[in-house]
PDB file of N, CA and C in Angstrom:
ATOM      1  N   MET G   1     -28.734   2.005  29.725  1.00 79.00           N
ATOM      2  CA  MET G   1     -29.927   2.657  30.222  1.00 79.00           C
ATOM      3  C   MET G   1     -31.038   2.627  29.170  1.00 79.00           C
ATOM      4  N   ASP G   2     -30.651   2.844  27.902  1.00 81.00           N
ATOM      5  CA  ASP G   2     -31.655   2.828  26.842  1.00 81.00           C
ATOM      6  C   ASP G   2     -32.345   1.473  26.751  1.00 81.00           C
ATOM      7  N   ARG G   3     -31.582   0.407  26.843  1.00 88.00           N
ATOM      8  CA  ARG G   3     -32.178  -0.935  26.786  1.00 88.00           C
ATOM      9  C   ARG G   3     -33.094  -1.185  27.972  1.00 88.00           C
ATOM     10  N   PHE G   4     -32.663  -0.728  29.146  1.00 84.00           N
ATOM     11  CA  PHE G   4     -33.476  -0.868  30.341  1.00 84.00           C
ATOM     12  C   PHE G   4     -34.810  -0.145  30.174  1.00 84.00           C
ATOM     13  N   LEU G   5     -34.762   1.108  29.693  1.00 84.00           N
ATOM     14  CA  LEU G   5     -35.981   1.880  29.479  1.00 84.00           C
ATOM     15  C   LEU G   5     -36.874   1.231  28.433  1.00 84.00           C
ATOM     16  N   LEU G   6     -36.277   0.755  27.361  1.00 85.00           N
ATOM     17  CA  LEU G   6     -37.061   0.107  26.316  1.00 85.00           C
ATOM     18  C   LEU G   6     -37.757  -1.139  26.849  1.00 85.00           C
ATOM     19  N   LYS G   7     -37.062  -1.913  27.685  1.00 88.00           N
ATOM     20  CA  LYS G   7     -37.670  -3.107  28.280  1.00 88.00           C
ATOM     21  C   LYS G   7     -38.817  -2.714  29.205  1.00 88.00           C
ATOM     22  N   LEU G   8     -38.626  -1.663  30.005  1.00 85.00           N
ATOM     23  CA  LEU G   8     -39.706  -1.186  30.869  1.00 85.00           C
ATOM     24  C   LEU G   8     -40.927  -0.779  30.051  1.00 85.00           C
ATOM     25  N   ILE G   9     -40.674  -0.076  28.956  1.00 87.00           N
ATOM     26  CA  ILE G   9     -41.773   0.396  28.110  1.00 87.00           C
ATOM     27  C   ILE G   9     -42.515  -0.776  27.481  1.00 87.00           C
ATOM     28  N   LYS G  10     -41.778  -1.756  26.983  1.00 88.00           N
ATOM     29  CA  LYS G  10     -42.414  -2.895  26.324  1.00 88.00           C
ATOM     30  C   LYS G  10     -43.223  -3.751  27.293  1.00 88.00           C
ATOM     31  N   THR G  11     -42.779  -3.819  28.536  1.00 87.00           N
ATOM     32  CA  THR G  11     -43.492  -4.647  29.515  1.00 87.00           C
ATOM     33  C   THR G  11     -44.453  -3.835  30.374  1.00 87.00           C
ATOM     34  N   GLY G  12     -44.429  -2.517  30.211  1.00 85.00           N
ATOM     35  CA  GLY G  12     -45.272  -1.647  31.019  1.00 85.00           C
ATOM     36  C   GLY G  12     -46.726  -1.670  30.580  1.00 85.00           C
ATOM     37  N   PRO G  13     -47.573  -1.035  31.380  1.00 90.00           N
ATOM     38  CA  PRO G  13     -49.015  -1.064  31.139  1.00 90.00           C
ATOM     39  C   PRO G  13     -49.528  -0.027  30.140  1.00 90.00           C
ATOM     40  N   TYR G  14     -48.644   0.772  29.578  1.00 92.00           N
ATOM     41  CA  TYR G  14     -49.072   1.880  28.723  1.00 92.00           C
ATOM     42  C   TYR G  14     -48.983   1.538  27.244  1.00 92.00           C
ATOM     43  N   THR G  15     -49.853   2.188  26.480  1.00 94.00           N
ATOM     44  CA  THR G  15     -49.756   2.114  25.027  1.00 94.00           C
ATOM     45  C   THR G  15     -48.818   3.235  24.603  1.00 94.00           C
ATOM     46  N   VAL G  16     -47.692   2.847  24.021  1.00 95.00           N
ATOM     47  CA  VAL G  16     -46.637   3.808  23.704  1.00 95.00           C
ATOM     48  C   VAL G  16     -46.375   3.795  22.199  1.00 95.00           C
ATOM     49  N   LEU G  17     -46.366   4.985  21.616  1.00 95.00           N
ATOM     50  CA  LEU G  17     -46.034   5.096  20.198  1.00 95.00           C
ATOM     51  C   LEU G  17     -44.539   4.902  20.009  1.00 95.00           C
ATOM     52  N   SER G  18     -44.183   4.283  18.921  1.00 92.00           N
ATOM     53  CA  SER G  18     -42.768   4.206  18.572  1.00 92.00           C
ATOM     54  C   SER G  18     -42.313   5.596  18.156  1.00 92.00           C
ATOM     55  N   LYS G  19     -41.016   5.779  18.074  1.00 90.00           N
ATOM     56  CA  LYS G  19     -40.504   7.084  17.656  1.00 90.00           C
ATOM     57  C   LYS G  19     -40.949   7.416  16.237  1.00 90.00           C
ATOM     58  N   ARG G  20     -41.046   6.404  15.394  1.00 94.00           N
ATOM     59  CA  ARG G  20     -41.508   6.623  14.017  1.00 94.00           C
ATOM     60  C   ARG G  20     -42.986   7.035  14.003  1.00 94.00           C
ATOM     61  N   GLU G  21     -43.796   6.367  14.821  1.00 96.00           N
ATOM     62  CA  GLU G  21     -45.212   6.734  14.898  1.00 96.00           C
ATOM     63  C   GLU G  21     -45.379   8.147  15.450  1.00 96.00           C
ATOM     64  N   SER G  22     -44.543   8.509  16.411  1.00 96.00           N
ATOM     65  CA  SER G  22     -44.578   9.875  16.944  1.00 96.00           C
ATOM     66  C   SER G  22     -44.249  10.882  15.849  1.00 96.00           C
ATOM     67  N   ALA G  23     -43.273  10.564  15.018  1.00 96.00           N
ATOM     68  CA  ALA G  23     -42.895  11.464  13.926  1.00 96.00           C
ATOM     69  C   ALA G  23     -44.046  11.638  12.936  1.00 96.00           C
ATOM     70  N   VAL G  24     -44.781  10.578  12.671  1.00 96.00           N
ATOM     71  CA  VAL G  24     -45.943  10.676  11.779  1.00 96.00           C
ATOM     72  C   VAL G  24     -46.992  11.604  12.388  1.00 96.00           C
ATOM     73  N   LEU G  25     -47.223  11.444  13.678  1.00 97.00           N
ATOM     74  CA  LEU G  25     -48.190  12.292  14.367  1.00 97.00           C
ATOM     75  C   LEU G  25     -47.741  13.757  14.350  1.00 97.00           C
ATOM     76  N   ILE G  26     -46.465  13.989  14.550  1.00 97.00           N
ATOM     77  CA  ILE G  26     -45.927  15.350  14.497  1.00 97.00           C
ATOM     78  C   ILE G  26     -46.089  15.927  13.095  1.00 97.00           C
ATOM     79  N   GLY G  27     -45.883  15.096  12.081  1.00 96.00           N
ATOM     80  CA  GLY G  27     -46.095  15.540  10.704  1.00 96.00           C
ATOM     81  C   GLY G  27     -47.515  16.022  10.481  1.00 96.00           C
ATOM     82  N   ARG G  28     -48.478  15.322  11.064  1.00 96.00           N
ATOM     83  CA  ARG G  28     -49.885  15.740  10.950  1.00 96.00           C
ATOM     84  C   ARG G  28     -50.119  17.068  11.672  1.00 96.00           C
ATOM     85  N   VAL G  29     -49.482  17.223  12.816  1.00 97.00           N
ATOM     86  CA  VAL G  29     -49.610  18.486  13.555  1.00 97.00           C
ATOM     87  C   VAL G  29     -49.024  19.628  12.729  1.00 97.00           C
ATOM     88  N   LEU G  30     -47.868  19.399  12.118  1.00 96.00           N
ATOM     89  CA  LEU G  30     -47.255  20.430  11.281  1.00 96.00           C
ATOM     90  C   LEU G  30     -48.174  20.832  10.136  1.00 96.00           C
ATOM     91  N   GLU G  31     -48.815  19.857   9.526  1.00 96.00           N
ATOM     92  CA  GLU G  31     -49.705  20.120   8.390  1.00 96.00           C
ATOM     93  C   GLU G  31     -50.968  20.880   8.801  1.00 96.00           C
ATOM     94  N   SER G  32     -51.336  20.786  10.076  1.00 95.00           N
ATOM     95  CA  SER G  32     -52.583  21.409  10.519  1.00 95.00           C
ATOM     96  C   SER G  32     -52.444  22.908  10.803  1.00 95.00           C
ATOM     97  N   HIS G  33     -51.238  23.438  10.748  1.00 93.00           N
ATOM     98  CA  HIS G  33     -51.012  24.866  10.994  1.00 93.00           C
ATOM     99  C   HIS G  33     -50.463  25.531   9.738  1.00 93.00           C
ATOM    100  N   SER G  34     -50.979  26.696   9.439  1.00 92.00           N
ATOM    101  CA  SER G  34     -50.547  27.384   8.222  1.00 92.00           C
ATOM    102  C   SER G  34     -49.073  27.780   8.281  1.00 92.00           C
ATOM    103  N   PHE G  35     -48.566  28.154   9.458  1.00 93.00           N
ATOM    104  CA  PHE G  35     -47.175  28.589   9.537  1.00 93.00           C
ATOM    105  C   PHE G  35     -46.185  27.438   9.410  1.00 93.00           C
ATOM    106  N   SER G  36     -46.615  26.215   9.719  1.00 94.00           N
ATOM    107  CA  SER G  36     -45.685  25.079   9.673  1.00 94.00           C
ATOM    108  C   SER G  36     -45.976  24.104   8.543  1.00 94.00           C
ATOM    109  N   ASN G  37     -46.969  24.397   7.749  1.00 94.00           N
ATOM    110  CA  ASN G  37     -47.318  23.508   6.632  1.00 94.00           C
ATOM    111  C   ASN G  37     -46.538  23.929   5.391  1.00 94.00           C
ATOM    112  N   ASN G  38     -45.226  23.728   5.461  1.00 94.00           N
ATOM    113  CA  ASN G  38     -44.372  24.061   4.321  1.00 94.00           C
ATOM    114  C   ASN G  38     -43.156  23.137   4.317  1.00 94.00           C
ATOM    115  N   ILE G  39     -42.396  23.198   3.266  1.00 95.00           N
ATOM    116  CA  ILE G  39     -41.280  22.274   3.061  1.00 95.00           C
ATOM    117  C   ILE G  39     -40.189  22.440   4.114  1.00 95.00           C
ATOM    118  N   ALA G  40     -39.958  23.657   4.585  1.00 94.00           N
ATOM    119  CA  ALA G  40     -38.897  23.877   5.574  1.00 94.00           C
ATOM    120  C   ALA G  40     -39.191  23.151   6.884  1.00 94.00           C
ATOM    121  N   TRP G  41     -40.418  23.251   7.348  1.00 94.00           N
ATOM    122  CA  TRP G  41     -40.795  22.559   8.580  1.00 94.00           C
ATOM    123  C   TRP G  41     -40.802  21.047   8.366  1.00 94.00           C
ATOM    124  N   LYS G  42     -41.330  20.617   7.235  1.00 93.00           N
ATOM    125  CA  LYS G  42     -41.387  19.179   6.964  1.00 93.00           C
ATOM    126  C   LYS G  42     -39.994  18.574   6.829  1.00 93.00           C
ATOM    127  N   ALA G  43     -39.054  19.338   6.304  1.00 95.00           N
ATOM    128  CA  ALA G  43     -37.676  18.860   6.177  1.00 95.00           C
ATOM    129  C   ALA G  43     -37.017  18.706   7.542  1.00 95.00           C
ATOM    130  N   SER G  44     -37.525  19.413   8.526  1.00 95.00           N
ATOM    131  CA  SER G  44     -36.980  19.356   9.888  1.00 95.00           C
ATOM    132  C   SER G  44     -37.737  18.382  10.779  1.00 95.00           C
ATOM    133  N   LEU G  45     -38.583  17.555  10.198  1.00 96.00           N
ATOM    134  CA  LEU G  45     -39.451  16.671  10.973  1.00 96.00           C
ATOM    135  C   LEU G  45     -38.681  15.800  11.965  1.00 96.00           C
ATOM    136  N   GLN G  46     -37.588  15.204  11.546  1.00 95.00           N
ATOM    137  CA  GLN G  46     -36.827  14.327  12.448  1.00 95.00           C
ATOM    138  C   GLN G  46     -36.252  15.114  13.618  1.00 95.00           C
ATOM    139  N   ASP G  47     -35.740  16.306  13.347  1.00 96.00           N
ATOM    140  CA  ASP G  47     -35.207  17.147  14.419  1.00 96.00           C
ATOM    141  C   ASP G  47     -36.312  17.574  15.384  1.00 96.00           C
ATOM    142  N   ILE G  48     -37.452  17.932  14.852  1.00 96.00           N
ATOM    143  CA  ILE G  48     -38.586  18.325  15.690  1.00 96.00           C
ATOM    144  C   ILE G  48     -39.047  17.142  16.524  1.00 96.00           C
ATOM    145  N   SER G  49     -39.099  15.978  15.911  1.00 96.00           N
ATOM    146  CA  SER G  49     -39.499  14.772  16.627  1.00 96.00           C
ATOM    147  C   SER G  49     -38.556  14.483  17.794  1.00 96.00           C
ATOM    148  N   GLU G  50     -37.270  14.559  17.557  1.00 96.00           N
ATOM    149  CA  GLU G  50     -36.290  14.355  18.626  1.00 96.00           C
ATOM    150  C   GLU G  50     -36.444  15.409  19.718  1.00 96.00           C
ATOM    151  N   CYS G  51     -36.703  16.639  19.314  1.00 96.00           N
ATOM    152  CA  CYS G  51     -36.907  17.719  20.271  1.00 96.00           C
ATOM    153  C   CYS G  51     -38.119  17.436  21.151  1.00 96.00           C
ATOM    154  N   PHE G  52     -39.231  17.039  20.555  1.00 97.00           N
ATOM    155  CA  PHE G  52     -40.450  16.782  21.316  1.00 97.00           C
ATOM    156  C   PHE G  52     -40.269  15.612  22.277  1.00 97.00           C
ATOM    157  N   ILE G  53     -39.584  14.576  21.858  1.00 94.00           N
ATOM    158  CA  ILE G  53     -39.347  13.437  22.749  1.00 94.00           C
ATOM    159  C   ILE G  53     -38.426  13.860  23.894  1.00 94.00           C
ATOM    160  N   THR G  54     -37.439  14.690  23.596  1.00 95.00           N
ATOM    161  CA  THR G  54     -36.556  15.207  24.643  1.00 95.00           C
ATOM    162  C   THR G  54     -37.341  16.070  25.629  1.00 95.00           C
ATOM    163  N   LEU G  55     -38.234  16.900  25.112  1.00 97.00           N
ATOM    164  CA  LEU G  55     -39.078  17.703  25.991  1.00 97.00           C
ATOM    165  C   LEU G  55     -39.945  16.802  26.869  1.00 97.00           C
ATOM    166  N   SER G  56     -40.490  15.749  26.298  1.00 96.00           N
ATOM    167  CA  SER G  56     -41.295  14.805  27.077  1.00 96.00           C
ATOM    168  C   SER G  56     -40.455  14.119  28.146  1.00 96.00           C
ATOM    169  N   GLN G  57     -39.240  13.738  27.783  1.00 94.00           N
ATOM    170  CA  GLN G  57     -38.360  13.059  28.734  1.00 94.00           C
ATOM    171  C   GLN G  57     -37.909  13.982  29.859  1.00 94.00           C
ATOM    172  N   SER G  58     -37.953  15.281  29.633  1.00 95.00           N
ATOM    173  CA  SER G  58     -37.508  16.219  30.663  1.00 95.00           C
ATOM    174  C   SER G  58     -38.413  16.184  31.889  1.00 95.00           C
ATOM    175  N   GLY G  59     -39.666  15.820  31.687  1.00 92.00           N
ATOM    176  CA  GLY G  59     -40.615  15.810  32.797  1.00 92.00           C
ATOM    177  C   GLY G  59     -41.129  17.194  33.156  1.00 92.00           C
ATOM    178  N   LEU G  60     -40.737  18.213  32.386  1.00 95.00           N
ATOM    179  CA  LEU G  60     -41.199  19.574  32.645  1.00 95.00           C
ATOM    180  C   LEU G  60     -42.631  19.750  32.158  1.00 95.00           C
ATOM    181  N   SER G  61     -43.367  20.604  32.833  1.00 95.00           N
ATOM    182  CA  SER G  61     -44.715  20.927  32.377  1.00 95.00           C
ATOM    183  C   SER G  61     -44.623  21.842  31.160  1.00 95.00           C
ATOM    184  N   LEU G  62     -45.716  21.966  30.453  1.00 96.00           N
ATOM    185  CA  LEU G  62     -45.743  22.837  29.280  1.00 96.00           C
ATOM    186  C   LEU G  62     -45.434  24.282  29.677  1.00 96.00           C
ATOM    187  N   GLU G  63     -45.921  24.722  30.811  1.00 97.00           N
ATOM    188  CA  GLU G  63     -45.659  26.081  31.274  1.00 97.00           C
ATOM    189  C   GLU G  63     -44.164  26.283  31.537  1.00 97.00           C
ATOM    190  N   GLU G  64     -43.516  25.289  32.141  1.00 97.00           N
ATOM    191  CA  GLU G  64     -42.085  25.379  32.399  1.00 97.00           C
ATOM    192  C   GLU G  64     -41.291  25.395  31.093  1.00 97.00           C
ATOM    193  N   ILE G  65     -41.739  24.627  30.131  1.00 97.00           N
ATOM    194  CA  ILE G  65     -41.077  24.601  28.827  1.00 97.00           C
ATOM    195  C   ILE G  65     -41.235  25.944  28.131  1.00 97.00           C
ATOM    196  N   ARG G  66     -42.434  26.501  28.174  1.00 97.00           N
ATOM    197  CA  ARG G  66     -42.659  27.815  27.559  1.00 97.00           C
ATOM    198  C   ARG G  66     -41.770  28.890  28.190  1.00 97.00           C
ATOM    199  N   ALA G  67     -41.506  28.767  29.472  1.00 97.00           N
ATOM    200  CA  ALA G  67     -40.717  29.765  30.193  1.00 97.00           C
ATOM    201  C   ALA G  67     -39.218  29.689  29.875  1.00 97.00           C
ATOM    202  N   LEU G  68     -38.778  28.682  29.147  1.00 96.00           N
ATOM    203  CA  LEU G  68     -37.361  28.540  28.834  1.00 96.00           C
ATOM    204  C   LEU G  68     -36.839  29.621  27.901  1.00 96.00           C
ATOM    205  N   ASP G  69     -37.721  30.184  27.075  1.00 96.00           N
ATOM    206  CA  ASP G  69     -37.310  31.208  26.111  1.00 96.00           C
ATOM    207  C   ASP G  69     -38.521  32.066  25.772  1.00 96.00           C
ATOM    208  N   ALA G  70     -38.278  33.313  25.457  1.00 95.00           N
ATOM    209  CA  ALA G  70     -39.384  34.233  25.160  1.00 95.00           C
ATOM    210  C   ALA G  70     -39.465  34.605  23.685  1.00 95.00           C
ATOM    211  N   THR G  71     -38.680  33.959  22.830  1.00 96.00           N
ATOM    212  CA  THR G  71     -38.682  34.322  21.415  1.00 96.00           C
ATOM    213  C   THR G  71     -39.935  33.801  20.712  1.00 96.00           C
ATOM    214  N   GLN G  72     -40.243  34.440  19.610  1.00 95.00           N
ATOM    215  CA  GLN G  72     -41.405  34.040  18.810  1.00 95.00           C
ATOM    216  C   GLN G  72     -41.248  32.618  18.278  1.00 95.00           C
ATOM    217  N   SER G  73     -40.050  32.273  17.829  1.00 93.00           N
ATOM    218  CA  SER G  73     -39.846  30.929  17.274  1.00 93.00           C
ATOM    219  C   SER G  73     -40.054  29.857  18.348  1.00 93.00           C
ATOM    220  N   TRP G  74     -39.619  30.124  19.584  1.00 96.00           N
ATOM    221  CA  TRP G  74     -39.835  29.151  20.661  1.00 96.00           C
ATOM    222  C   TRP G  74     -41.322  29.041  20.979  1.00 96.00           C
ATOM    223  N   ARG G  75     -42.042  30.145  20.937  1.00 96.00           N
ATOM    224  CA  ARG G  75     -43.493  30.092  21.166  1.00 96.00           C
ATOM    225  C   ARG G  75     -44.178  29.230  20.110  1.00 96.00           C
ATOM    226  N   LEU G  76     -43.729  29.339  18.872  1.00 95.00           N
ATOM    227  CA  LEU G  76     -44.308  28.510  17.809  1.00 95.00           C
ATOM    228  C   LEU G  76     -44.034  27.028  18.063  1.00 95.00           C
ATOM    229  N   VAL G  77     -42.802  26.711  18.451  1.00 95.00           N
ATOM    230  CA  VAL G  77     -42.452  25.323  18.760  1.00 95.00           C
ATOM    231  C   VAL G  77     -43.295  24.825  19.927  1.00 95.00           C
ATOM    232  N   CYS G  78     -43.458  25.654  20.941  1.00 97.00           N
ATOM    233  CA  CYS G  78     -44.264  25.258  22.103  1.00 97.00           C
ATOM    234  C   CYS G  78     -45.733  25.057  21.728  1.00 97.00           C
ATOM    235  N   ASP G  79     -46.238  25.895  20.835  1.00 96.00           N
ATOM    236  CA  ASP G  79     -47.616  25.714  20.360  1.00 96.00           C
ATOM    237  C   ASP G  79     -47.763  24.377  19.639  1.00 96.00           C
ATOM    238  N   LEU G  80     -46.792  24.053  18.797  1.00 97.00           N
ATOM    239  CA  LEU G  80     -46.821  22.766  18.103  1.00 97.00           C
ATOM    240  C   LEU G  80     -46.714  21.611  19.102  1.00 97.00           C
ATOM    241  N   TYR G  81     -45.850  21.759  20.085  1.00 97.00           N
ATOM    242  CA  TYR G  81     -45.686  20.722  21.106  1.00 97.00           C
ATOM    243  C   TYR G  81     -46.978  20.537  21.894  1.00 97.00           C
ATOM    244  N   GLU G  82     -47.648  21.630  22.198  1.00 97.00           N
ATOM    245  CA  GLU G  82     -48.925  21.552  22.907  1.00 97.00           C
ATOM    246  C   GLU G  82     -49.958  20.788  22.075  1.00 97.00           C
ATOM    247  N   ASN G  83     -50.007  21.065  20.776  1.00 97.00           N
ATOM    248  CA  ASN G  83     -50.933  20.345  19.893  1.00 97.00           C
ATOM    249  C   ASN G  83     -50.572  18.868  19.805  1.00 97.00           C
ATOM    250  N   TYR G  84     -49.276  18.580  19.776  1.00 97.00           N
ATOM    251  CA  TYR G  84     -48.794  17.199  19.765  1.00 97.00           C
ATOM    252  C   TYR G  84     -49.244  16.471  21.034  1.00 97.00           C
ATOM    253  N   LEU G  85     -49.087  17.112  22.191  1.00 97.00           N
ATOM    254  CA  LEU G  85     -49.517  16.502  23.448  1.00 97.00           C
ATOM    255  C   LEU G  85     -51.029  16.274  23.459  1.00 97.00           C
ATOM    256  N   ALA G  86     -51.769  17.219  22.898  1.00 97.00           N
ATOM    257  CA  ALA G  86     -53.228  17.064  22.826  1.00 97.00           C
ATOM    258  C   ALA G  86     -53.610  15.876  21.947  1.00 97.00           C
ATOM    259  N   GLU G  87     -52.906  15.700  20.841  1.00 97.00           N
ATOM    260  CA  GLU G  87     -53.166  14.552  19.961  1.00 97.00           C
ATOM    261  C   GLU G  87     -52.856  13.239  20.674  1.00 97.00           C
ATOM    262  N   LEU G  88     -51.747  13.196  21.397  1.00 97.00           N
ATOM    263  CA  LEU G  88     -51.404  11.991  22.160  1.00 97.00           C
ATOM    264  C   LEU G  88     -52.498  11.681  23.176  1.00 97.00           C
ATOM    265  N   SER G  89     -52.930  12.700  23.883  1.00 96.00           N
ATOM    266  CA  SER G  89     -53.972  12.531  24.889  1.00 96.00           C
ATOM    267  C   SER G  89     -55.284  12.068  24.265  1.00 96.00           C
ATOM    268  N   GLN G  90     -55.623  12.673  23.148  1.00 97.00           N
ATOM    269  CA  GLN G  90     -56.867  12.321  22.457  1.00 97.00           C
ATOM    270  C   GLN G  90     -56.856  10.853  22.020  1.00 97.00           C
ATOM    271  N   GLN G  91     -55.699  10.370  21.607  1.00 96.00           N
ATOM    272  CA  GLN G  91     -55.584   8.990  21.163  1.00 96.00           C
ATOM    273  C   GLN G  91     -55.353   8.020  22.327  1.00 96.00           C
ATOM    274  N   GLY G  92     -55.123   8.559  23.519  1.00 96.00           N
ATOM    275  CA  GLY G  92     -54.916   7.720  24.694  1.00 96.00           C
ATOM    276  C   GLY G  92     -53.596   6.964  24.683  1.00 96.00           C
ATOM    277  N   VAL G  93     -52.559   7.608  24.121  1.00 97.00           N
ATOM    278  CA  VAL G  93     -51.241   6.979  24.034  1.00 97.00           C
ATOM    279  C   VAL G  93     -50.191   7.922  24.620  1.00 97.00           C
ATOM    280  N   LEU G  94     -49.013   7.381  24.831  1.00 96.00           N
ATOM    281  CA  LEU G  94     -47.863   8.160  25.284  1.00 96.00           C
ATOM    282  C   LEU G  94     -46.778   8.082  24.233  1.00 96.00           C
ATOM    283  N   ASP G  95     -45.901   9.075  24.222  1.00 95.00           N
ATOM    284  CA  ASP G  95     -44.718   8.937  23.384  1.00 95.00           C
ATOM    285  C   ASP G  95     -43.608   8.325  24.240  1.00 95.00           C
ATOM    286  N   TYR G  96     -42.492   8.041  23.631  1.00 93.00           N
ATOM    287  CA  TYR G  96     -41.384   7.373  24.310  1.00 93.00           C
ATOM    288  C   TYR G  96     -40.935   8.152  25.552  1.00 93.00           C
ATOM    289  N   GLY G  97     -40.827   9.466  25.419  1.00 93.00           N
ATOM    290  CA  GLY G  97     -40.377  10.297  26.534  1.00 93.00           C
ATOM    291  C   GLY G  97     -41.337  10.279  27.702  1.00 93.00           C
ATOM    292  N   GLN G  98     -42.622  10.416  27.427  1.00 95.00           N
ATOM    293  CA  GLN G  98     -43.626  10.384  28.490  1.00 95.00           C
ATOM    294  C   GLN G  98     -43.625   9.034  29.201  1.00 95.00           C
ATOM    295  N   ALA G  99     -43.518   7.975  28.421  1.00 93.00           N
ATOM    296  CA  ALA G  99     -43.507   6.631  29.015  1.00 93.00           C
ATOM    297  C   ALA G  99     -42.290   6.449  29.919  1.00 93.00           C
ATOM    298  N   CYS G 100     -41.143   6.929  29.496  1.00 90.00           N
ATOM    299  CA  CYS G 100     -39.925   6.831  30.321  1.00 90.00           C
ATOM    300  C   CYS G 100     -40.135   7.528  31.659  1.00 90.00           C
ATOM    301  N   VAL G 101     -40.646   8.747  31.618  1.00 91.00           N
ATOM    302  CA  VAL G 101     -40.845   9.516  32.844  1.00 91.00           C
ATOM    303  C   VAL G 101     -41.823   8.806  33.772  1.00 91.00           C
ATOM    304  N   ARG G 102     -42.953   8.375  33.240  1.00 91.00           N
ATOM    305  CA  ARG G 102     -43.959   7.709  34.084  1.00 91.00           C
ATOM    306  C   ARG G 102     -43.426   6.428  34.709  1.00 91.00           C
ATOM    307  N   LEU G 103     -42.774   5.612  33.902  1.00 89.00           N
ATOM    308  CA  LEU G 103     -42.281   4.336  34.429  1.00 89.00           C
ATOM    309  C   LEU G 103     -41.178   4.543  35.449  1.00 89.00           C
ATOM    310  N   LEU G 104     -40.285   5.491  35.220  1.00 86.00           N
ATOM    311  CA  LEU G 104     -39.229   5.760  36.195  1.00 86.00           C
ATOM    312  C   LEU G 104     -39.807   6.309  37.500  1.00 86.00           C
ATOM    313  N   GLN G 105     -40.866   7.089  37.404  1.00 86.00           N
ATOM    314  CA  GLN G 105     -41.521   7.596  38.618  1.00 86.00           C
ATOM    315  C   GLN G 105     -42.225   6.462  39.373  1.00 86.00           C
ATOM    316  N   GLU G 106     -42.857   5.573  38.631  1.00 84.00           N
ATOM    317  CA  GLU G 106     -43.567   4.457  39.271  1.00 84.00           C
ATOM    318  C   GLU G 106     -42.616   3.494  39.974  1.00 84.00           C
ATOM    319  N   TYR G 107     -41.489   3.255  39.341  1.00 78.00           N
ATOM    320  CA  TYR G 107     -40.528   2.329  39.923  1.00 78.00           C
ATOM    321  C   TYR G 107     -39.557   3.042  40.873  1.00 78.00           C
ATOM    322  N   GLU G 108     -39.731   4.356  41.035  1.00 64.00           N
ATOM    323  CA  GLU G 108     -38.930   5.172  41.942  1.00 64.00           C
ATOM    324  C   GLU G 108     -37.424   4.932  41.746  1.00 64.00           C
ATOM    325  N   ILE G 109     -37.026   4.999  40.498  1.00 59.00           N
ATOM    326  CA  ILE G 109     -35.620   4.786  40.163  1.00 59.00           C
ATOM    327  C   ILE G 109     -34.895   6.115  40.193  1.00 59.00           C
TER     328      ILE G 109
END
């Protein structure tokens, strides 16, 4: 399935960031907030990146994601995810998860 999705993404009409490029973008988002601009958050960059791509692949809206938990730490993660989505939108690109969802919806798989 992963190879199939990767082939769809490579041949699809969207500009898609690689997972590494997404991680760089997430790093910039982390640096832009005072609460996440520290070594602990930066050390978790790969885990956060995987989390954000998984959230994108879920196809859930930001409101649905926020509703998954009411803790302060989840709200912070959701705020960072919202900023990440805004950066993707501003640059006119998709991450791997968003591209998977869109292409699977288009091909009605």
